[in-house]
Backbone as numpy.savetxt, mean C-alpha at the origin, in Angstrom:
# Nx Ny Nz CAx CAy CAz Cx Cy Cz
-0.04 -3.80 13.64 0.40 -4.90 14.47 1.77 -5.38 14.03
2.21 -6.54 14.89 3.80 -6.82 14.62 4.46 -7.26 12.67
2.93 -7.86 12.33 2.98 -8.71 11.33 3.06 -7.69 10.14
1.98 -6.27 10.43 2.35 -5.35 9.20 3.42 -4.55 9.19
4.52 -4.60 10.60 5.58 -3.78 10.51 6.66 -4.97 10.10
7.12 -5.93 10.22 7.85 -7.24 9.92 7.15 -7.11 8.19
6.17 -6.42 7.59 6.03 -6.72 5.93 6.27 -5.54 5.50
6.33 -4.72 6.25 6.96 -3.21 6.06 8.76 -3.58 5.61
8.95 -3.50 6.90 10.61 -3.99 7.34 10.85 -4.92 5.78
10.58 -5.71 5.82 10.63 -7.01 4.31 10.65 -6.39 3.29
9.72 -5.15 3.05 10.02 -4.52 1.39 11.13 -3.97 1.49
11.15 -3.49 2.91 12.56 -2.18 2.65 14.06 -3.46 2.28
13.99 -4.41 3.27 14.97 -5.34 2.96 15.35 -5.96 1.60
13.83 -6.23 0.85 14.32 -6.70 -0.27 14.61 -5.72 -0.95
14.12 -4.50 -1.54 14.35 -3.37 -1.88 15.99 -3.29 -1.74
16.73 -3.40 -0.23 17.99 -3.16 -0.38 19.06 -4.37 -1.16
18.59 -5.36 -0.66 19.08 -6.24 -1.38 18.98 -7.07 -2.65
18.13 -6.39 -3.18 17.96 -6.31 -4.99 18.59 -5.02 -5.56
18.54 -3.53 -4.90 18.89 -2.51 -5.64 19.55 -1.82 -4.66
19.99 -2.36 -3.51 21.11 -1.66 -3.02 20.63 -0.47 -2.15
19.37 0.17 -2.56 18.95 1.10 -1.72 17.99 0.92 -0.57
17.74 0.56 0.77 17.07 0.16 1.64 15.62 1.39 1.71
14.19 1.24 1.54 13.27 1.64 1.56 12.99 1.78 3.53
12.80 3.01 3.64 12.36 3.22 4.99 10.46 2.83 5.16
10.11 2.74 6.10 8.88 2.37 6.68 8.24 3.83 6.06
8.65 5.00 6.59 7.95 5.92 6.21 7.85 6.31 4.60
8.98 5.89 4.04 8.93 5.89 2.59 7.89 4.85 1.59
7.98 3.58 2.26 6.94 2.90 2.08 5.58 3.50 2.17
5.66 4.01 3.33 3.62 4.23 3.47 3.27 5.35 2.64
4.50 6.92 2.65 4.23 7.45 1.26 3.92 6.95 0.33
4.73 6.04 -0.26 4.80 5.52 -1.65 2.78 4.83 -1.81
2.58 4.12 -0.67 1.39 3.72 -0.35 0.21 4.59 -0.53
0.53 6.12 -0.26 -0.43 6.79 0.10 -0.84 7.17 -0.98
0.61 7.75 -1.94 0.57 8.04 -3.25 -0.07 7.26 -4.00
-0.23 5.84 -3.86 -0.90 5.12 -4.85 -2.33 4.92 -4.19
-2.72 5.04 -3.19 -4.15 5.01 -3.11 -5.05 7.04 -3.49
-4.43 7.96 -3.57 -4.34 9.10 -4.38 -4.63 8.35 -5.78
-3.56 8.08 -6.43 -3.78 8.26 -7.55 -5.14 6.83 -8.11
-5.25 6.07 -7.03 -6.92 5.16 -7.40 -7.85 6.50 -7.12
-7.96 7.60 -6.65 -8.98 9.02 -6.49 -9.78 8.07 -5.40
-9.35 7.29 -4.28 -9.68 6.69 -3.53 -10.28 8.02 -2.09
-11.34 7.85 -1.58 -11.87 8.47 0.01 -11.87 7.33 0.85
-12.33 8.45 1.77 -12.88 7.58 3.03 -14.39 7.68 3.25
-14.94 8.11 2.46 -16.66 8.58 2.08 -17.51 7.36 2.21
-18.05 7.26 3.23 -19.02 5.94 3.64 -18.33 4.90 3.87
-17.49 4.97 4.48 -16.67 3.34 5.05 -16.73 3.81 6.03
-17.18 2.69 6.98 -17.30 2.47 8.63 -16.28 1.87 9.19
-15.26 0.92 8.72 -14.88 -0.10 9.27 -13.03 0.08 8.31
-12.46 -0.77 9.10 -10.56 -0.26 8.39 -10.90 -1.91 7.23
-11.56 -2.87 7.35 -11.96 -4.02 6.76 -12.50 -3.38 5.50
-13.70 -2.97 5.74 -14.34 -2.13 4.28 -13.39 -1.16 3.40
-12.48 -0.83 4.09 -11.80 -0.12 3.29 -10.47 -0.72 2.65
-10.02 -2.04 3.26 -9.06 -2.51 2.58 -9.84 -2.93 1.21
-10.93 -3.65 1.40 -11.53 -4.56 0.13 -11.32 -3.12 -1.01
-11.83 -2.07 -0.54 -12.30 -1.16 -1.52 -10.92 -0.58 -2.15
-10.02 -0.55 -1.62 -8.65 -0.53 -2.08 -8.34 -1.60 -3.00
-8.31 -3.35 -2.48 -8.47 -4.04 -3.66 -9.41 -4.02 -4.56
-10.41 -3.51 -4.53 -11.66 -3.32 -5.52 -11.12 -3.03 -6.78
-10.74 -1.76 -6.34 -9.75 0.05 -7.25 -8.70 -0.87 -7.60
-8.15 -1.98 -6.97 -6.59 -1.66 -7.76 -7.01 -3.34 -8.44
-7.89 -3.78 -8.22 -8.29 -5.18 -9.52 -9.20 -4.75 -10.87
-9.91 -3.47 -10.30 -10.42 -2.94 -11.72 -9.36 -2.03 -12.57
-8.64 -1.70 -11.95 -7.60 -0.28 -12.56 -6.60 -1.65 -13.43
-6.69 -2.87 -12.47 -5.50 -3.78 -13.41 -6.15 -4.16 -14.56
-7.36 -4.07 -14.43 -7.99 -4.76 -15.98 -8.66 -3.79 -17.12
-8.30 -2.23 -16.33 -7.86 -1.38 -17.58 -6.73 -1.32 -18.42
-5.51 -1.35 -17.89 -4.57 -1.30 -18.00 -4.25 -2.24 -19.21
């Protein structure tokens, strides 16, 4: 929807204007994809795009309190 491409658009912006190099949308969602890879994250029994965000924060609030 408009609101996740306007927070897309926003990283790449700040991205350029902290380090000069502007982050594309598609570079973003790589970078995205890559890090839900490396949580060894599926799609194995999720019904719903809701169930699967939580389970993304799940992975990346337990992985922070390995760390």
């Amino acid at each position: 929807n408009r609101d996740q491409i306007d927070y897309l658009d926003k990283i790449g912006k700040d991205a350029q204007f902290s380090s000069g190099l502007k982050l594309s949308r598609t570079q973003i969602l790589a970078a995205m994809v890559n890090a839900l890879r490396r949580l060894n994250l599926t799609g194995e029994g999720v019904s719903n795009a809701e169930q699967f965000e939580q389970r993304i924060v799940d992975a990346m609030m337990h992985r922070g309190r390995r760390a």
